[in-house]
Amino acid sequence: MSDLRELYQELIIDHGRRPRNFGALEDASCTMHGNNPLCGDKLTLHLKLNGDIIENLKFEGSGCAISTASSSLMTEQLKGKTIPEALAFFDKFHDMVTTEHSFDTSELGKLKVMAGVREFPARVKCATLAWHTLRAALHGETEAVSTES
Ligand code: ZN
């Protein structure tokens, strides 16, 4: 278990330092801002939708290692997925980082490396910021997301 934990930590550190899908997306269909004032994480998420499919997504901003890694892992996971699939991932991810009981996380793929934040309640908002921002964008909301509203 400790080996697994180390592997997970390495993945988080790697994605925190070298985030994937980081930058502007010129042909984005929608852009949403997210803010976690408790930690100072700021995120701008760009989505390119083709009908029901998330053809591409990228993010910009500045945040702690957890929020950056979580955003990076999320963009990797959701590229090419449909909107309902992405919203289902939101629910599973949210459950994983907020509930005590363990459940089958195999469907979450690499995202399960974030499960450890459950033990650090202050970091849960860092890990879920990208996901709340995504959900707001997919629901067609226009107001920026804040974890403290
Ligand atoms: Zn943070």
PDB file of N, CA, C and O and ligand atoms in Angstrom, residues 36 39 41 63-64 66-67 123 126, ligand 1:
ATOM      1  N   ASN A  36     -10.718  29.353  -5.950  1.00  0.00           N
ATOM      2  CA  ASN A  36     -10.756  28.771  -4.613  1.00  0.00           C
ATOM      3  C   ASN A  36     -10.017  29.707  -3.665  1.00  0.00           C
ATOM      4  O   ASN A  36      -8.806  29.588  -3.462  1.00  0.00           O
ATOM      5  N   CYS A  39      -7.401  28.777  -0.776  1.00  0.00           N
ATOM      6  CA  CYS A  39      -6.025  28.384  -1.088  1.00  0.00           C
ATOM      7  C   CYS A  39      -5.363  29.360  -2.043  1.00  0.00           C
ATOM      8  O   CYS A  39      -4.149  29.453  -2.093  1.00  0.00           O
ATOM      9  N   ASP A  41      -6.245  29.296  -5.380  1.00  0.00           N
ATOM     10  CA  ASP A  41      -6.220  28.644  -6.693  1.00  0.00           C
ATOM     11  C   ASP A  41      -7.127  29.386  -7.661  1.00  0.00           C
ATOM     12  O   ASP A  41      -8.287  29.660  -7.348  1.00  0.00           O
ATOM     13  N   GLY A  63      -2.256  27.807  -9.374  1.00  0.00           N
ATOM     14  CA  GLY A  63      -2.806  27.173  -8.183  1.00  0.00           C
ATOM     15  C   GLY A  63      -1.756  26.305  -7.528  1.00  0.00           C
ATOM     16  O   GLY A  63      -0.624  26.190  -8.016  1.00  0.00           O
ATOM     17  N   CYS A  64      -2.137  25.688  -6.442  1.00  0.00           N
ATOM     18  CA  CYS A  64      -1.222  24.803  -5.729  1.00  0.00           C
ATOM     19  C   CYS A  64      -1.033  23.509  -6.531  1.00  0.00           C
ATOM     20  O   CYS A  64      -1.712  23.279  -7.531  1.00  0.00           O
ATOM     21  N   ILE A  66      -1.883  20.504  -5.883  1.00  0.00           N
ATOM     22  CA  ILE A  66      -3.058  19.628  -5.932  1.00  0.00           C
ATOM     23  C   ILE A  66      -4.051  20.121  -6.981  1.00  0.00           C
ATOM     24  O   ILE A  66      -4.562  19.343  -7.782  1.00  0.00           O
ATOM     25  N   SER A  67      -4.334  21.422  -6.999  1.00  0.00           N
ATOM     26  CA  SER A  67      -5.329  21.920  -7.958  1.00  0.00           C
ATOM     27  C   SER A  67      -4.799  21.805  -9.384  1.00  0.00           C
ATOM     28  O   SER A  67      -5.540  21.469 -10.303  1.00  0.00           O
ATOM     29  N   ARG A 123      -7.815  20.389   1.412  1.00  0.00           N
ATOM     30  CA  ARG A 123      -7.344  20.236   0.041  1.00  0.00           C
ATOM     31  C   ARG A 123      -8.431  19.721  -0.906  1.00  0.00           C
ATOM     32  O   ARG A 123      -8.214  19.688  -2.110  1.00  0.00           O
ATOM     33  N   CYS A 126      -9.300  22.191  -3.397  1.00  0.00           N
ATOM     34  CA  CYS A 126      -8.255  22.316  -4.426  1.00  0.00           C
ATOM     35  C   CYS A 126      -8.467  21.256  -5.503  1.00  0.00           C
ATOM     36  O   CYS A 126      -8.366  21.540  -6.689  1.00  0.00           O
TER      37      CYS A 126
HETATM   38 ZN    ZN B   1      -5.070  24.679  -3.592  1.00  0.00          ZN
END
